[in-house]
PDB file of C-alpha atoms in Angstrom:
ATOM      1  CA  ASP K   1      17.444 -30.028 -68.649  1.00 93.00           C
ATOM      2  CA  PHE K   2      16.449 -30.834 -72.229  1.00 95.00           C
ATOM      3  CA  ILE K   3      19.414 -28.860 -73.572  1.00 96.00           C
ATOM      4  CA  GLU K   4      21.862 -30.374 -71.094  1.00 96.00           C
ATOM      5  CA  THR K   5      20.677 -33.825 -72.119  1.00 98.00           C
ATOM      6  CA  GLY K   6      21.635 -32.951 -75.692  1.00 97.00           C
ATOM      7  CA  LEU K   7      25.013 -31.617 -74.639  1.00 97.00           C
ATOM      8  CA  TYR K   8      25.902 -34.606 -72.432  1.00 98.00           C
ATOM      9  CA  THR K   9      24.625 -37.332 -74.787  1.00 98.00           C
ATOM     10  CA  GLY K  10      24.834 -36.096 -78.362  1.00 97.00           C
ATOM     11  CA  MET K  11      21.276 -37.319 -78.835  1.00 98.00           C
ATOM     12  CA  ARG K  12      19.099 -35.802 -81.539  1.00 97.00           C
ATOM     13  CA  VAL K  13      16.227 -33.559 -80.464  1.00 96.00           C
ATOM     14  CA  SER K  14      13.690 -36.187 -81.587  1.00 95.00           C
ATOM     15  CA  GLU K  15      15.469 -38.843 -79.519  1.00 97.00           C
ATOM     16  CA  ILE K  16      15.404 -36.671 -76.412  1.00 97.00           C
ATOM     17  CA  ARG K  17      11.734 -35.813 -76.812  1.00 95.00           C
ATOM     18  CA  ASN K  18      10.935 -39.544 -76.987  1.00 95.00           C
ATOM     19  CA  LEU K  19      13.122 -40.500 -74.027  1.00 96.00           C
ATOM     20  CA  SER K  20      11.180 -42.406 -71.388  1.00 95.00           C
ATOM     21  CA  TRP K  21      12.182 -43.106 -67.805  1.00 95.00           C
ATOM     22  CA  ASP K  22      12.357 -46.808 -68.692  1.00 95.00           C
ATOM     23  CA  ASP K  23      15.206 -45.964 -71.096  1.00 97.00           C
ATOM     24  CA  ILE K  24      17.478 -44.630 -68.347  1.00 97.00           C
ATOM     25  CA  ASP K  25      19.585 -47.072 -66.349  1.00 97.00           C
ATOM     26  CA  PHE K  26      20.929 -45.092 -63.397  1.00 97.00           C
ATOM     27  CA  VAL K  27      22.773 -48.133 -61.998  1.00 97.00           C
ATOM     28  CA  GLY K  28      24.463 -49.128 -65.267  1.00 98.00           C
ATOM     29  CA  MET K  29      24.908 -45.430 -66.190  1.00 98.00           C
ATOM     30  CA  LYS K  30      23.459 -45.704 -69.683  1.00 98.00           C
ATOM     31  CA  ILE K  31      20.584 -44.492 -71.793  1.00 98.00           C
ATOM     32  CA  ARG K  32      18.820 -46.693 -74.312  1.00 97.00           C
ATOM     33  CA  VAL K  33      17.845 -44.903 -77.525  1.00 97.00           C
ATOM     34  CA  ARG K  34      15.250 -47.152 -79.060  1.00 95.00           C
ATOM     35  CA  ASN K  35      12.600 -47.536 -81.658  1.00 93.00           C
ATOM     36  CA  THR K  36       9.026 -47.674 -80.410  1.00 92.00           C
ATOM     37  CA  GLU K  37       5.601 -47.885 -82.006  1.00 91.00           C
ATOM     38  CA  SER K  38       5.483 -44.091 -82.196  1.00 89.00           C
ATOM     39  CA  PHE K  39       9.161 -43.286 -82.862  1.00 93.00           C
ATOM     40  CA  THR K  40      11.919 -44.567 -85.133  1.00 92.00           C
ATOM     41  CA  THR K  41      15.547 -43.544 -84.790  1.00 92.00           C
ATOM     42  CA  LYS K  42      17.258 -42.110 -87.861  1.00 92.00           C
ATOM     43  CA  SER K  43      19.343 -45.266 -88.310  1.00 89.00           C
ATOM     44  CA  LYS K  44      16.341 -47.446 -87.461  1.00 90.00           C
ATOM     45  CA  LYS K  45      18.568 -49.206 -84.908  1.00 92.00           C
ATOM     46  CA  ASP K  46      18.548 -49.093 -81.131  1.00 95.00           C
ATOM     47  CA  ARG K  47      21.730 -47.965 -79.406  1.00 96.00           C
ATOM     48  CA  THR K  48      23.113 -47.295 -75.955  1.00 97.00           C
ATOM     49  CA  VAL K  49      24.551 -43.953 -74.880  1.00 97.00           C
ATOM     50  CA  PRO K  50      26.694 -43.651 -71.745  1.00 97.00           C
ATOM     51  CA  LEU K  51      25.081 -41.582 -68.982  1.00 98.00           C
ATOM     52  CA  HIS K  52      27.424 -38.785 -67.883  1.00 97.00           C
ATOM     53  CA  PRO K  53      27.532 -38.459 -64.066  1.00 97.00           C
ATOM     54  CA  LYS K  54      26.426 -34.796 -64.161  1.00 97.00           C
ATOM     55  CA  LEU K  55      23.447 -35.689 -66.355  1.00 98.00           C
ATOM     56  CA  ALA K  56      22.630 -38.629 -64.072  1.00 97.00           C
ATOM     57  CA  GLU K  57      22.515 -36.222 -61.143  1.00 96.00           C
ATOM     58  CA  LEU K  58      20.262 -33.794 -63.007  1.00 96.00           C
ATOM     59  CA  LEU K  59      17.899 -36.538 -64.196  1.00 96.00           C
ATOM     60  CA  THR K  60      17.795 -38.160 -60.745  1.00 94.00           C
ATOM     61  CA  LEU K  61      16.499 -34.900 -59.289  1.00 92.00           C
ATOM     62  CA  ARG K  62      13.972 -34.650 -62.104  1.00 90.00           C
ATOM     63  CA  ALA K  63      12.827 -38.256 -61.572  1.00 89.00           C
ATOM     64  CA  GLN K  64      12.026 -37.526 -57.931  1.00 85.00           C
ATOM     65  CA  VAL K  65       9.244 -35.120 -58.932  1.00 81.00           C
ATOM     66  CA  ASP K  66       8.245 -36.478 -62.345  1.00 70.00           C
ATOM     67  CA  HIS K  67       5.973 -39.489 -62.523  1.00 76.00           C
ATOM     68  CA  SER K  68       5.088 -39.341 -66.219  1.00 85.00           C
ATOM     69  CA  PRO K  69       6.292 -41.937 -68.736  1.00 89.00           C
ATOM     70  CA  PHE K  70       8.414 -39.467 -70.718  1.00 93.00           C
ATOM     71  CA  VAL K  71      11.372 -37.610 -69.246  1.00 95.00           C
ATOM     72  CA  PHE K  72      10.424 -34.327 -70.922  1.00 93.00           C
ATOM     73  CA  LEU K  73       6.832 -33.167 -71.202  1.00 89.00           C
ATOM     74  CA  ARG K  74       5.250 -29.776 -71.640  1.00 87.00           C
ATOM     75  CA  ASN K  75       3.138 -28.262 -68.864  1.00 84.00           C
ATOM     76  CA  ASP K  76       0.014 -29.701 -70.515  1.00 86.00           C
ATOM     77  CA  MET K  77       1.576 -33.209 -70.205  1.00 86.00           C
ATOM     78  CA  LYS K  78       2.117 -33.595 -73.955  1.00 88.00           C
ATOM     79  CA  GLN K  79       5.452 -34.420 -75.526  1.00 90.00           C
ATOM     80  CA  VAL K  80       7.824 -31.571 -76.311  1.00 90.00           C
ATOM     81  CA  ASP K  81       7.534 -30.542 -79.946  1.00 90.00           C
ATOM     82  CA  THR K  82      10.842 -30.637 -81.869  1.00 92.00           C
ATOM     83  CA  GLY K  83      10.109 -27.267 -83.459  1.00 92.00           C
ATOM     84  CA  THR K  84       9.476 -25.708 -80.065  1.00 91.00           C
ATOM     85  CA  ALA K  85      12.673 -27.230 -78.647  1.00 93.00           C
ATOM     86  CA  ASN K  86      14.673 -25.815 -81.553  1.00 94.00           C
ATOM     87  CA  LYS K  87      13.019 -22.404 -81.202  1.00 94.00           C
ATOM     88  CA  LYS K  88      13.664 -22.286 -77.442  1.00 94.00           C
ATOM     89  CA  PHE K  89      17.300 -23.237 -77.999  1.00 95.00           C
ATOM     90  CA  LYS K  90      17.662 -20.368 -80.494  1.00 95.00           C
ATOM     91  CA  GLU K  91      16.104 -17.974 -77.975  1.00 95.00           C
ATOM     92  CA  TYR K  92      18.581 -19.066 -75.288  1.00 95.00           C
ATOM     93  CA  CYS K  93      21.444 -18.589 -77.756  1.00 96.00           C
ATOM     94  CA  ASP K  94      20.224 -15.067 -78.541  1.00 95.00           C
ATOM     95  CA  VAL K  95      19.980 -14.179 -74.839  1.00 96.00           C
ATOM     96  CA  ALA K  96      23.505 -15.543 -74.288  1.00 96.00           C
ATOM     97  CA  GLY K  97      24.825 -13.566 -77.258  1.00 96.00           C
ATOM     98  CA  LEU K  98      25.838 -16.704 -79.148  1.00 94.00           C
ATOM     99  CA  ASP K  99      26.103 -17.050 -82.908  1.00 92.00           C
ATOM    100  CA  SER K 100      22.677 -17.001 -84.569  1.00 89.00           C
ATOM    101  CA  ARG K 101      23.707 -19.971 -86.732  1.00 92.00           C
ATOM    102  CA  PHE K 102      23.655 -22.265 -83.680  1.00 94.00           C
ATOM    103  CA  HIS K 103      20.778 -24.700 -83.552  1.00 94.00           C
ATOM    104  CA  PHE K 104      19.920 -27.651 -81.324  1.00 96.00           C
ATOM    105  CA  HIS K 105      21.917 -30.031 -83.535  1.00 96.00           C
ATOM    106  CA  THR K 106      24.996 -27.941 -82.660  1.00 96.00           C
ATOM    107  CA  LEU K 107      24.904 -29.651 -79.243  1.00 97.00           C
ATOM    108  CA  ARG K 108      25.371 -33.003 -80.977  1.00 97.00           C
ATOM    109  CA  HIS K 109      28.392 -31.669 -82.848  1.00 97.00           C
ATOM    110  CA  THR K 110      29.785 -30.107 -79.672  1.00 97.00           C
ATOM    111  CA  PHE K 111      29.472 -33.420 -77.830  1.00 97.00           C
ATOM    112  CA  ALA K 112      31.173 -35.412 -80.597  1.00 97.00           C
ATOM    113  CA  SER K 113      33.832 -32.758 -81.240  1.00 97.00           C
ATOM    114  CA  HIS K 114      34.889 -32.713 -77.597  1.00 96.00           C
ATOM    115  CA  MET K 115      35.079 -36.494 -77.545  1.00 96.00           C
ATOM    116  CA  ALA K 116      37.253 -36.463 -80.683  1.00 95.00           C
ATOM    117  CA  MET K 117      39.521 -33.741 -79.245  1.00 93.00           C
ATOM    118  CA  SER K 118      39.885 -35.855 -76.084  1.00 93.00           C
ATOM    119  CA  GLY K 119      41.188 -38.759 -78.148  1.00 90.00           C
ATOM    120  CA  VAL K 120      38.081 -40.959 -78.077  1.00 94.00           C
ATOM    121  CA  SER K 121      38.215 -43.368 -81.005  1.00 94.00           C
ATOM    122  CA  LEU K 122      36.071 -42.602 -84.030  1.00 95.00           C
ATOM    123  CA  TYR K 123      34.594 -46.090 -83.665  1.00 96.00           C
ATOM    124  CA  PHE K 124      33.253 -45.262 -80.178  1.00 96.00           C
ATOM    125  CA  ILE K 125      31.977 -41.879 -81.340  1.00 97.00           C
ATOM    126  CA  GLN K 126      30.202 -43.609 -84.228  1.00 97.00           C
ATOM    127  CA  LYS K 127      28.529 -46.081 -81.875  1.00 96.00           C
ATOM    128  CA  ILE K 128      27.401 -43.406 -79.414  1.00 97.00           C
ATOM    129  CA  LEU K 129      26.028 -41.110 -82.130  1.00 97.00           C
ATOM    130  CA  GLY K 130      24.403 -43.979 -84.014  1.00 95.00           C
ATOM    131  CA  HIS K 131      26.038 -43.268 -87.366  1.00 95.00           C
ATOM    132  CA  ARG K 132      25.552 -46.094 -89.869  1.00 92.00           C
ATOM    133  CA  SER K 133      29.117 -45.899 -91.148  1.00 94.00           C
ATOM    134  CA  ILE K 134      32.479 -44.921 -89.733  1.00 96.00           C
ATOM    135  CA  GLU K 135      32.988 -42.750 -92.828  1.00 95.00           C
ATOM    136  CA  THR K 136      30.251 -40.385 -91.665  1.00 94.00           C
ATOM    137  CA  THR K 137      31.947 -40.003 -88.294  1.00 96.00           C
ATOM    138  CA  ALA K 138      35.454 -39.718 -89.756  1.00 94.00           C
ATOM    139  CA  ARG K 139      34.443 -37.120 -92.344  1.00 95.00           C
ATOM    140  CA  THR K 140      33.086 -34.852 -89.625  1.00 94.00           C
ATOM    141  CA  TYR K 141      35.352 -35.438 -86.619  1.00 95.00           C
ATOM    142  CA  ALA K 142      38.683 -37.077 -87.613  1.00 92.00           C
ATOM    143  CA  HIS K 143      40.469 -33.737 -88.075  1.00 91.00           C
ATOM    144  CA  LEU K 144      39.777 -32.883 -84.430  1.00 93.00           C
ATOM    145  CA  GLN K 145      41.567 -35.868 -82.967  1.00 88.00           C
ATOM    146  CA  PRO K 146      45.037 -35.579 -81.488  1.00 84.00           C
ATOM    147  CA  ASP K 147      47.765 -36.885 -83.796  1.00 82.00           C
ATOM    148  CA  PRO K 148      47.236 -40.671 -83.534  1.00 69.00           C
ATOM    149  CA  LEU K 149      50.619 -41.459 -85.067  1.00 76.00           C
ATOM    150  CA  LEU K 150      52.435 -39.470 -82.405  1.00 79.00           C
ATOM    151  CA  SER K 151      50.350 -41.170 -79.707  1.00 74.00           C
ATOM    152  CA  ALA K 152      51.178 -44.573 -81.175  1.00 78.00           C
ATOM    153  CA  VAL K 153      54.922 -43.897 -81.077  1.00 85.00           C
ATOM    154  CA  LYS K 154      54.761 -42.437 -77.571  1.00 83.00           C
ATOM    155  CA  GLY K 155      53.104 -45.664 -76.449  1.00 76.00           C
ATOM    156  CA  LEU K 156      56.255 -47.699 -77.116  1.00 85.00           C
ATOM    157  CA  LYS K 157      57.754 -48.950 -73.852  1.00 84.00           C
ATOM    158  CA  TYR K 158      61.323 -49.864 -74.880  1.00 85.00           C
TER     159      TYR K 158
END
């Protein structure tokens, strides 16, 4: 569930480990990534991430049996450690025969890359990922977008 949350949101491992049930709006289909007394986002700004329907389904099932404040806790009811999450992800990659260079942050890149390849604007990708500048987003994902000039011309209706 932790890994799927990364894949469907592009959230950083530290953001997922600090995700509380209060941050998930199942009606509005969004997740609030926010600063708290014990956690600060990389950009130091709150943001909203759309809640993918498949992730909403998964988290709804989880919410029915989980009554703790955080979405993801260890068996001893403490927060998931980022190092442990990264290590577990690597173990799953090894078992699946995936490239050993993959790490948890790869899920963030996968999420953003697929959005870019689907034609989502770099501006929206920037906002969802929480990048401070569009240049950061463009430098990493612009080459993956469909040819915007061709799309612009195809959009002409005369």
